[in-house]
Amino acid sequence: RRMRMLFPFHLLLLLSSLAPSIATNEEKEVIKKTCSNDDASDGESSCVQSTPSSLRVPDTCGVVLAPVSENDWRVYSLMDRKRGSPIVPYGDVVQQLADMDIEATSLSGRTWNGQETGGQYEGYDRVDSLVPGIAMMARNNKKPNLLPFVPRVDEAGLTRQKSPGAGSITHYHNYTLFYTKDIGAGEELIMPNRATGGSIEDQPVAEEDENLNLFDLIKTGYCLDNIKPKKSRIKDAGRGAFATRDLEEGTIVAPVPVLPISRAALEFEASDGSPTYQLLLNYCFGSKDSSTVFYPFGPWVNLINHFPKTNVKLQWRNQKTASVSKDGSYVMMLELVATKQIEAGEELYLDYGESWEEAWHQHHQNWEPITDHYSPGFVVDDTIRLLRTEPEQEDHPYPTNVDTSCFYRYSDRTDDEKTAVKEGSSDKVQTFQWKATKGLYDPKHLRPCKVLQRKETANGRSGYAVRMFNRPGLDEAERIPKGKMHLVTHIPRNAIRITDKPGTTDQHLPGAFRHEINLPDDILTPEFMKPFDSQQLNLGNYGSISTDEN
């Protein structure tokens, strides 16, 4: 099946040649000598790592996570980069949380509004999106130097008709970040403010803030581009994580901050009303005996699959203190470590534990293909050129799980039109002509619509007349006034999408596999088996959760 974007690209961004202003090997040798294990001590941001910098920041690394203080970590570029180029030429996955009370968990303030990533139809009332890579680690501010582009959506070959892995992975991937300005080596990377169901305060970058020098970044940081996504070599696994470069044994492949979440907060109902868990559970660490699971984030660490012959393992960042820093606050960061020499292009494998393996084996044995008349919205949209009107659908209906949606902004109407509505025109039916405006094809402007009429022009193109509807999550300025029938004409085919109805995609599939990734006993100590109070925990500041005014 052909993968499709949520909307067509109208902007061609070319990868610029890199001009690496990165520390030389000689400079790195000086760093290693000035940051030996003997120098490290708790609470010192200048030298907090126990692993030599050569095993944390390879010579060709381009992006790092580095500490400003023990509890404040930020993302920096190690290279000069050009405006319009991506941080890396592949994007992150997006995990959609459907109708979940985010504010009651440690995820509060760390999510996007689902409509920002095209996930608005994954829930009935609200959808929140997690983007677990650099986008989640970087601070966000009204003056960003990064811009995310829309994700792709596909099943990675795990269809409900053919694979027991259907519904066990997110369909949203390749959410790519681009530079909005020229970036200098050592400059901090900043994300735009997030639109979310909850309230997120700015994380202002003060004018007096100075970027760390390359010595400090390499001395204390972690490389963030050792991993890239690709189709996994494991059957029914979907996507996997692969090494971007040769990694010697003992290399810290990636930093892995974790957030504690109550298992009960992930309880969910499948599309048939049966009890299950949010898809997010599959990406969490934990134990079947614990009421708490731990959500890991970091570039593509969520894509590392289980395999008996592993080549990576997890360990706490500070081995002598599993989780508690000198001031008593929780600094919850794991490290993903290479347990053998890993070649560039090799897939990374982690041991998920016996409980996970047994659960997957049982699921695989009991799984039966689903034969109902189902086809994902993105597949139907790719297949159909001429959209059917409401009368035509009576004789030739679409699959029951899909509907039509249009790119449309109610706020694009003129002031005179808005005034007419405010004055309460007696006409309940209002008709307007569609027009393309800047930013209209952003996923957040996709809303339900019904095709009423189709007309073909002399050049063979089709124009449509539709009725527009509201949906949960729309900004107040975009909502059609109650009691008004809002008709729009002259809509081109590329402004209409066939989309999934709420609660019908594979992540809502009854019986889809759900199980946390089991952590070994030396990682998940009894201290972590007890419930965590997310309102009292100081989890450290990893970019998007920073509250530092500086």
Coordinates of C-alpha atoms in Angstrom, one line a residue:
R1 CA 0.0 0.0 0.0
R2 CA 1.2 3.5 -0.7
M3 CA 1.9 5.6 2.3
R4 CA 0.3 9.0 2.2
M5 CA 0.9 12.3 4.0
L6 CA -1.9 13.9 5.9
F7 CA -1.9 16.6 3.2
P8 CA 0.2 17.2 0.1
F9 CA 3.5 18.9 0.3
H10 CA 3.5 22.4 -1.2
L11 CA 6.9 23.2 0.2
L12 CA 10.0 21.5 -1.2
L13 CA 12.8 21.5 1.5
L14 CA 16.2 20.5 0.3
L15 CA 18.8 19.0 2.6
S16 CA 21.7 21.5 2.8
S17 CA 25.3 20.4 3.0
L18 CA 26.5 20.4 6.5
A19 CA 29.3 22.7 7.6
P20 CA 30.4 20.9 10.8
S21 CA 31.8 23.2 13.3
I22 CA 32.4 20.4 15.8
A23 CA 35.1 19.7 18.3
T24 CA 38.2 18.0 16.8
N25 CA 39.5 14.7 18.0
E26 CA 42.3 16.5 19.8
E27 CA 39.8 18.7 21.6
K28 CA 37.8 15.7 22.6
E29 CA 40.9 14.1 24.1
V30 CA 41.3 17.2 26.3
I31 CA 37.6 16.9 27.3
K32 CA 38.1 13.3 28.3
K33 CA 41.1 14.1 30.5
T34 CA 39.2 17.1 32.2
C35 CA 36.1 15.0 32.8
S36 CA 37.5 11.8 34.3
N37 CA 35.4 9.6 36.7
D38 CA 37.4 11.0 39.6
D39 CA 36.1 14.5 38.8
A40 CA 32.4 13.6 38.8
S41 CA 30.3 14.4 41.8
D42 CA 26.6 14.6 42.5
G43 CA 25.0 17.9 41.6
E44 CA 27.8 19.2 39.5
S45 CA 26.6 20.1 36.0
S46 CA 30.1 20.6 34.7
C47 CA 31.0 16.9 35.0
V48 CA 28.2 14.6 35.9
Q49 CA 28.8 11.6 33.6
S50 CA 30.5 8.4 34.7
T51 CA 30.9 7.2 31.1
P52 CA 33.8 8.6 29.0
S53 CA 32.6 11.2 26.5
S54 CA 33.9 9.1 23.6
L55 CA 31.2 6.5 24.5
R56 CA 28.4 9.2 24.8
V57 CA 29.2 11.6 22.0
P58 CA 30.7 10.0 18.8
D59 CA 32.8 12.2 16.6
T60 CA 30.1 12.6 14.0
C61 CA 27.2 13.3 16.4
G62 CA 25.2 16.3 15.4
V63 CA 22.7 16.8 18.3
V64 CA 23.1 16.3 22.0
L65 CA 21.1 16.5 25.2
A66 CA 23.2 18.2 27.8
P67 CA 22.7 19.5 31.4
V68 CA 22.6 23.1 32.4
S69 CA 22.3 21.9 36.0
E70 CA 21.7 18.5 37.5
N71 CA 17.9 18.7 36.9
D72 CA 17.8 20.9 33.8
W73 CA 18.6 19.3 30.5
R74 CA 18.4 20.9 27.1
V75 CA 19.0 20.0 23.4
Y76 CA 21.9 21.6 21.4
S77 CA 23.3 21.3 17.9
L78 CA 26.9 20.4 17.5
M79 CA 27.0 21.6 13.9
D80 CA 26.3 24.7 11.9
R81 CA 23.0 24.0 10.1
K82 CA 21.1 25.9 7.4
R83 CA 17.5 27.1 7.6
G84 CA 15.1 24.6 6.0
S85 CA 17.2 21.6 6.6
P86 CA 15.9 18.8 9.0
I87 CA 17.6 18.0 12.2
V88 CA 17.9 14.5 10.8
P89 CA 16.4 13.2 7.5
Y90 CA 13.7 11.1 9.2
G91 CA 11.0 11.9 11.7
D92 CA 9.6 10.7 15.0
V93 CA 6.6 8.6 15.8
V94 CA 3.5 10.2 17.4
Q95 CA 1.5 8.4 20.0
Q96 CA -2.2 9.4 20.2
L97 CA -3.9 9.3 23.6
A98 CA -7.7 9.0 23.2
D99 CA -10.1 10.6 25.7
M100 CA -7.5 10.4 28.5
D101 CA -7.3 12.6 31.6
I102 CA -3.8 13.9 30.9
E103 CA -3.9 16.5 33.7
A104 CA -4.0 13.8 36.4
T105 CA -0.7 12.2 35.2
S106 CA 2.9 13.2 34.8
L107 CA 2.2 13.6 31.1
S108 CA 0.5 16.9 31.8
G109 CA 2.2 19.8 30.0
R110 CA 4.1 17.4 27.7
T111 CA 1.5 16.7 25.0
W112 CA 0.2 18.4 21.9
N113 CA -3.4 18.9 21.0
G114 CA -4.2 15.9 18.8
Q115 CA -5.4 18.1 15.9
E116 CA -1.8 19.5 15.6
T117 CA -0.6 16.0 14.5
G118 CA -3.7 15.0 12.5
G119 CA -5.0 12.7 15.3
Q120 CA -8.2 14.5 16.1
Y121 CA -10.4 11.5 15.0
E122 CA -8.7 9.0 17.3
G123 CA -11.0 10.0 20.2
Y124 CA -14.6 11.0 20.8
D125 CA -14.0 14.1 23.0
R126 CA -10.3 14.9 23.1
V127 CA -7.0 13.6 21.7
D128 CA -3.6 14.4 23.0
S129 CA -0.4 13.6 21.1
L130 CA 3.0 12.5 22.5
V131 CA 6.0 13.0 20.3
P132 CA 8.7 11.2 22.3
G133 CA 11.9 12.3 20.6
I134 CA 13.8 15.6 20.3
A135 CA 10.4 17.4 20.1
M136 CA 9.7 16.3 23.7
M137 CA 13.2 16.9 25.0
A138 CA 13.7 20.5 23.6
R139 CA 12.3 23.5 25.4
N140 CA 9.3 25.3 23.8
N141 CA 9.0 29.0 23.4
K142 CA 7.3 31.7 21.3
K143 CA 10.6 32.2 19.5
P144 CA 11.4 28.7 18.2
N145 CA 14.1 27.7 15.8
L146 CA 12.4 24.3 15.0
L147 CA 9.3 23.6 13.1
P148 CA 7.6 20.2 12.9
F149 CA 6.0 18.9 9.7
V150 CA 3.0 16.6 9.6
P151 CA 3.5 12.9 10.1
R152 CA 2.8 10.1 7.8
V153 CA 0.1 7.5 8.6
D154 CA 0.2 3.8 7.7
E155 CA 0.0 0.4 9.4
A156 CA 3.6 -0.6 8.7
G157 CA 2.2 -3.8 7.2
L158 CA 0.3 -4.9 10.3
T159 CA -3.2 -5.1 9.0
R160 CA -6.1 -6.6 11.0
Q161 CA -6.7 -9.1 8.2
K162 CA -3.1 -10.5 8.2
S163 CA -1.1 -9.7 11.3
P164 CA -1.5 -10.4 15.1
G165 CA 0.4 -7.2 15.6
A166 CA -2.5 -5.1 14.3
G167 CA -3.4 -2.4 16.8
S168 CA -0.2 -2.8 18.8
I169 CA 1.8 0.0 17.3
T170 CA 1.1 3.7 16.4
H171 CA 0.3 4.4 12.7
Y172 CA 1.7 8.0 13.0
H173 CA 5.4 8.4 12.1
N174 CA 8.0 10.5 10.3
Y175 CA 7.0 13.6 12.2
T176 CA 10.1 15.6 11.1
L177 CA 11.6 18.7 12.6
F178 CA 13.1 21.5 10.4
Y179 CA 15.3 24.5 11.3
T180 CA 13.5 27.8 10.8
K181 CA 16.8 29.8 10.9
D182 CA 20.5 29.2 10.4
I183 CA 21.8 27.4 13.5
G184 CA 25.3 27.8 14.9
A185 CA 27.3 24.9 16.5
G186 CA 26.5 25.0 20.3
E187 CA 23.1 26.7 19.8
E188 CA 20.1 25.5 21.8
L189 CA 17.2 24.0 19.8
I190 CA 13.8 25.4 20.7
M191 CA 10.3 24.0 19.8
P192 CA 7.2 26.1 19.2
N193 CA 4.6 26.3 22.0
R194 CA 2.3 23.4 22.1
A195 CA -1.5 23.6 21.7
T196 CA -2.9 21.3 24.3
G197 CA -6.0 20.5 26.2
G198 CA -4.2 21.6 29.4
S199 CA -2.3 24.8 30.1
I200 CA 1.4 25.1 29.1
E201 CA 3.4 28.1 30.2
D202 CA 6.1 29.6 28.1
Q203 CA 9.7 28.4 28.8
P204 CA 11.3 31.8 28.0
V205 CA 14.9 31.9 26.7
A206 CA 16.3 35.0 28.4
E207 CA 18.5 37.3 26.4
E208 CA 21.3 36.8 28.8
D209 CA 21.2 33.0 28.3
E210 CA 24.4 31.8 26.6
N211 CA 24.8 28.7 24.7
L212 CA 27.2 26.1 26.1
N213 CA 30.5 25.8 24.4
L214 CA 31.3 22.6 22.5
F215 CA 33.7 21.4 25.2
D216 CA 30.9 21.4 27.8
L217 CA 28.3 19.8 25.4
I218 CA 30.6 16.9 24.6
K219 CA 31.9 16.6 28.2
T220 CA 28.5 16.3 29.8
G221 CA 26.0 15.5 27.0
Y222 CA 24.4 12.5 25.3
C223 CA 24.2 12.0 21.5
L224 CA 20.7 12.1 20.1
D225 CA 21.2 10.8 16.6
N226 CA 22.6 7.3 17.1
I227 CA 19.3 5.8 16.1
K228 CA 17.1 5.9 13.0
P229 CA 13.7 4.4 12.2
K230 CA 13.1 1.7 9.6
K231 CA 10.9 -1.3 8.9
S232 CA 11.9 -4.0 11.5
R233 CA 13.3 -7.3 10.4
I234 CA 11.1 -9.0 13.0
K235 CA 7.8 -10.4 11.7
D236 CA 4.7 -8.6 13.0
A237 CA 6.8 -5.9 14.8
G238 CA 6.2 -3.1 12.4
R239 CA 8.9 -0.4 12.7
G240 CA 12.3 -0.9 14.4
A241 CA 15.3 1.1 15.5
F242 CA 18.6 0.9 13.7
A243 CA 22.1 2.2 14.4
T244 CA 23.1 5.2 12.3
R245 CA 26.8 4.6 12.9
D246 CA 29.2 2.0 14.3
L247 CA 28.8 1.8 18.1
E248 CA 31.4 0.1 20.2
E249 CA 30.5 -2.0 23.2
G250 CA 29.7 0.2 26.2
T251 CA 28.5 3.1 24.1
I252 CA 25.5 5.0 25.5
V253 CA 23.3 4.7 22.5
A254 CA 20.7 7.1 23.8
P255 CA 19.5 8.8 27.0
V256 CA 16.1 7.6 28.2
P257 CA 14.3 9.8 30.6
V258 CA 11.2 8.2 32.1
L259 CA 7.9 9.5 33.5
P260 CA 5.9 7.4 36.0
I261 CA 2.3 6.9 35.1
S262 CA -0.4 5.1 37.1
R263 CA -1.4 1.9 35.3
A264 CA -5.1 2.8 36.1
A265 CA -4.8 6.0 34.2
L266 CA -4.2 4.0 31.0
E267 CA -7.4 1.9 31.3
F268 CA -9.5 2.3 28.2
E269 CA -12.4 0.8 26.3
A270 CA -12.0 -0.8 22.9
S271 CA -14.4 0.0 20.1
D272 CA -16.8 -2.8 21.3
G273 CA -16.8 -1.5 24.9
S274 CA -14.5 -4.3 26.2
P275 CA -11.8 -3.2 28.7
T276 CA -8.3 -2.7 27.5
Y277 CA -5.5 -0.2 27.9
Q278 CA -4.3 2.8 25.9
L279 CA -1.9 1.9 23.1
L280 CA 0.7 3.8 25.2
L281 CA 1.1 0.9 27.5
N282 CA 3.0 -1.0 24.8
Y283 CA 5.7 1.6 24.9
C284 CA 6.0 1.8 28.7
F285 CA 8.4 0.0 31.1
G286 CA 7.1 -1.8 34.1
S287 CA 6.2 -5.0 35.8
K288 CA 2.9 -7.0 36.1
D289 CA 3.2 -6.6 39.9
S290 CA 3.5 -2.8 39.8
S291 CA 0.7 -0.2 39.9
T292 CA 3.0 2.2 38.1
V293 CA 4.5 2.1 34.6
F294 CA 7.3 4.3 33.3
Y295 CA 7.0 6.1 29.9
P296 CA 10.4 6.4 28.2
F297 CA 11.1 9.2 25.7
G298 CA 14.1 10.0 23.5
P299 CA 14.7 9.8 19.7
W300 CA 13.4 6.5 18.4
V301 CA 14.0 4.6 21.7
N302 CA 10.3 3.6 21.5
L303 CA 11.0 1.6 18.3
I304 CA 13.5 -0.8 19.8
N305 CA 12.0 -4.3 19.6
H306 CA 12.3 -7.5 21.6
F307 CA 14.6 -10.3 20.3
P308 CA 16.4 -13.1 22.2
K309 CA 19.8 -12.0 20.9
T310 CA 20.0 -8.6 22.3
N311 CA 22.6 -5.9 21.7
V312 CA 21.4 -3.2 24.1
K313 CA 20.4 -3.0 27.7
L314 CA 19.1 -0.3 30.2
Q315 CA 20.9 1.1 33.2
W316 CA 20.3 4.0 35.5
R317 CA 22.3 7.2 34.6
N318 CA 23.9 7.4 38.0
Q319 CA 24.5 3.8 39.0
K320 CA 25.1 4.6 42.6
T321 CA 21.8 6.4 42.9
A322 CA 19.0 4.7 40.9
S323 CA 16.7 7.6 41.1
V324 CA 17.1 10.1 43.9
S325 CA 19.4 13.1 43.5
K326 CA 21.3 14.9 46.3
D327 CA 18.4 17.2 47.1
G328 CA 15.9 14.3 47.3
S329 CA 14.2 15.0 44.0
Y330 CA 13.6 12.3 41.4
V331 CA 16.0 12.5 38.4
M332 CA 14.6 9.6 36.4
M333 CA 16.9 9.0 33.5
L334 CA 18.0 5.6 32.1
E335 CA 20.8 5.0 29.6
L336 CA 20.5 2.7 26.7
V337 CA 23.9 0.9 26.5
A338 CA 25.4 -1.2 23.7
T339 CA 26.3 -4.7 25.0
K340 CA 28.4 -5.6 22.0
Q341 CA 29.9 -4.0 18.9
I342 CA 27.0 -2.7 16.8
E343 CA 27.5 -2.0 13.1
A344 CA 25.9 0.9 11.3
G345 CA 22.5 -0.2 9.9
E346 CA 22.2 -3.0 12.5
E347 CA 18.8 -3.3 14.2
L348 CA 18.7 -2.7 18.0
Y349 CA 17.2 -5.4 20.2
L350 CA 16.2 -5.2 23.8
D351 CA 15.0 -8.0 26.2
Y352 CA 11.4 -7.3 27.0
G353 CA 11.3 -10.0 29.7
E354 CA 9.7 -13.4 30.1
S355 CA 6.3 -12.1 31.1
W356 CA 6.1 -10.0 27.9
E357 CA 7.3 -12.9 25.7
E358 CA 4.8 -15.3 27.2
A359 CA 2.0 -12.7 26.7
W360 CA 2.9 -12.2 23.1
H361 CA 3.2 -15.9 22.4
Q362 CA -0.3 -16.4 23.9
H363 CA -1.7 -13.6 21.8
H364 CA -0.1 -14.9 18.7
Q365 CA -1.6 -18.4 19.3
N366 CA -5.1 -17.1 19.9
W367 CA -5.2 -14.4 17.2
E368 CA -7.7 -14.7 14.3
P369 CA -7.9 -12.5 11.3
I370 CA -10.7 -10.0 11.2
T371 CA -12.8 -10.2 8.0
D372 CA -15.3 -7.4 8.4
H373 CA -15.6 -4.7 5.7
Y374 CA -12.8 -2.5 7.0
S375 CA -10.3 -0.3 5.2
P376 CA -8.3 2.5 6.8
G377 CA -9.3 6.0 5.9
F378 CA -5.9 6.8 4.3
V379 CA -6.3 3.7 2.0
V380 CA -9.8 4.6 0.9
D381 CA -8.7 8.2 0.3
D382 CA -5.9 7.0 -1.9
T383 CA -8.2 4.8 -3.9
I384 CA -11.1 7.1 -4.7
R385 CA -10.7 9.9 -7.1
L386 CA -14.3 11.1 -7.5
L387 CA -16.0 11.5 -4.1
R388 CA -19.6 10.2 -3.8
T389 CA -22.5 12.5 -2.8
E390 CA -24.8 11.6 0.0
P391 CA -27.4 10.1 -2.5
E392 CA -24.8 8.1 -4.3
Q393 CA -23.6 6.6 -1.0
E394 CA -27.0 5.1 -0.5
D395 CA -26.3 2.7 -3.4
H396 CA -22.5 2.5 -3.1
P397 CA -21.5 3.2 0.5
Y398 CA -18.0 3.7 1.8
P399 CA -16.7 1.3 4.4
T400 CA -18.7 1.9 7.6
N401 CA -15.6 3.1 9.5
V402 CA -14.9 6.2 7.3
D403 CA -16.4 9.6 6.7
T404 CA -15.4 12.7 4.8
S405 CA -13.6 15.8 6.2
C406 CA -12.6 19.1 4.7
F407 CA -9.8 21.6 5.1
Y408 CA -11.7 24.7 6.1
R409 CA -11.4 27.7 8.4
Y410 CA -14.6 29.4 9.5
S411 CA -12.4 32.4 10.6
D412 CA -11.4 33.0 7.0
R413 CA -14.7 34.6 6.3
T414 CA -14.9 38.4 5.9
D415 CA -15.8 40.8 8.7
D416 CA -19.1 41.5 7.0
E417 CA -20.0 37.8 7.0
K418 CA -19.1 37.5 10.6
T419 CA -21.2 40.5 11.5
A420 CA -24.2 39.0 9.7
V421 CA -23.9 35.9 11.9
K422 CA -23.5 37.9 15.1
E423 CA -26.6 39.9 14.3
G424 CA -28.5 36.7 14.0
S425 CA -29.6 36.5 10.4
S426 CA -33.0 34.8 10.0
D427 CA -31.5 32.6 7.4
K428 CA -30.6 29.2 8.9
V429 CA -28.8 28.2 5.7
Q430 CA -25.7 30.2 4.8
T431 CA -23.6 29.5 1.7
F432 CA -20.0 30.6 1.1
Q433 CA -17.4 29.9 -1.5
W434 CA -14.3 28.0 -0.4
K435 CA -11.0 29.8 -0.8
A436 CA -7.4 28.6 -0.3
T437 CA -5.6 30.7 2.4
K438 CA -2.1 30.4 3.9
G439 CA -1.8 27.5 6.3
L440 CA -5.2 26.1 5.5
Y441 CA -3.8 22.6 4.9
D442 CA -2.6 22.3 8.4
P443 CA -4.1 19.1 10.0
K444 CA -5.9 21.2 12.7
H445 CA -8.2 22.7 10.0
L446 CA -9.6 19.4 9.0
R447 CA -13.2 19.1 10.1
P448 CA -16.2 16.8 9.3
C449 CA -18.1 17.6 6.1
K450 CA -20.8 15.9 3.9
V451 CA -20.6 16.0 0.1
L452 CA -23.9 17.2 -1.3
Q453 CA -23.0 17.9 -4.9
R454 CA -20.2 17.3 -7.4
K455 CA -19.6 19.3 -10.6
E456 CA -16.9 18.7 -13.1
T457 CA -15.3 21.6 -15.0
A458 CA -14.3 21.7 -18.6
N459 CA -10.7 20.6 -17.8
G460 CA -12.0 17.5 -16.0
R461 CA -11.5 18.7 -12.5
S462 CA -14.1 18.2 -9.8
G463 CA -15.5 20.8 -7.5
Y464 CA -17.8 20.0 -4.6
A465 CA -20.5 21.6 -2.5
V466 CA -20.5 20.4 1.1
R467 CA -22.1 21.0 4.4
M468 CA -19.5 21.8 7.2
F469 CA -19.8 20.6 10.8
N470 CA -18.0 21.2 14.1
R471 CA -16.0 18.7 16.0
P472 CA -14.5 18.5 19.5
G473 CA -11.2 20.3 19.8
L474 CA -11.9 23.1 17.4
D475 CA -10.9 26.6 18.5
E476 CA -13.8 28.8 19.4
A477 CA -13.2 31.1 16.4
E478 CA -13.5 28.1 14.1
R479 CA -16.9 26.9 15.4
I480 CA -20.0 27.3 13.3
P481 CA -22.7 29.1 15.3
K482 CA -25.3 26.7 16.7
G483 CA -28.4 26.4 14.5
K484 CA -26.7 27.4 11.3
M485 CA -26.5 25.1 8.3
H486 CA -23.1 26.1 6.8
L487 CA -22.7 25.2 3.1
V488 CA -19.5 25.7 1.2
T489 CA -19.1 25.4 -2.6
H490 CA -16.2 25.1 -5.1
I491 CA -14.1 22.8 -2.8
P492 CA -11.4 21.0 -4.8
R493 CA -10.8 17.3 -4.3
N494 CA -7.4 17.8 -2.7
A495 CA -9.1 19.8 0.1
I496 CA -11.3 16.8 1.1
R497 CA -10.1 13.7 2.9
I498 CA -11.7 10.4 3.6
T499 CA -11.0 10.0 7.3
D500 CA -11.6 7.4 10.0
K501 CA -14.6 7.8 12.2
P502 CA -13.7 8.3 15.9
G503 CA -12.8 5.1 17.7
T504 CA -12.5 2.9 14.6
T505 CA -8.8 2.8 13.9
D506 CA -6.6 -0.2 14.9
Q507 CA -5.5 1.3 18.2
H508 CA -9.2 0.8 19.3
L509 CA -9.3 -2.8 18.0
P510 CA -10.8 -5.3 20.5
G511 CA -8.2 -7.9 21.5
A512 CA -5.2 -5.9 20.2
F513 CA -2.1 -6.8 22.0
R514 CA -1.3 -4.8 25.2
H515 CA 1.6 -5.4 27.6
E516 CA 4.3 -3.2 29.2
I517 CA 8.0 -3.9 28.6
N518 CA 9.3 -5.7 31.6
L519 CA 12.3 -4.1 33.3
P520 CA 14.8 -6.4 35.1
D521 CA 14.9 -6.5 38.9
D522 CA 18.1 -4.5 39.1
I523 CA 16.4 -1.6 37.3
L524 CA 12.8 -1.9 38.8
T525 CA 13.7 -2.1 42.4
P526 CA 11.1 -2.3 45.2
E527 CA 11.3 1.5 45.5
F528 CA 9.6 1.7 42.1
M529 CA 6.9 -0.8 42.8
K530 CA 5.0 1.6 45.0
P531 CA 2.6 4.3 43.6
F532 CA 4.0 7.7 42.6
D533 CA 2.3 11.0 43.2
S534 CA 2.9 12.9 39.9
Q535 CA 1.8 16.1 41.6
Q536 CA 4.7 16.0 44.1
L537 CA 7.5 14.5 42.0
N538 CA 10.2 16.7 40.8
L539 CA 11.1 14.7 37.7
G540 CA 13.8 17.0 36.4
N541 CA 13.6 19.5 33.6
Y542 CA 13.9 17.8 30.2
G543 CA 13.1 20.5 27.7
S544 CA 9.3 20.6 27.4
I545 CA 8.8 20.1 31.1
S546 CA 11.1 22.9 32.2
T547 CA 9.7 25.6 34.4
D548 CA 12.9 27.6 34.7
E549 CA 12.3 31.2 33.8
N550 CA 15.9 31.5 32.6

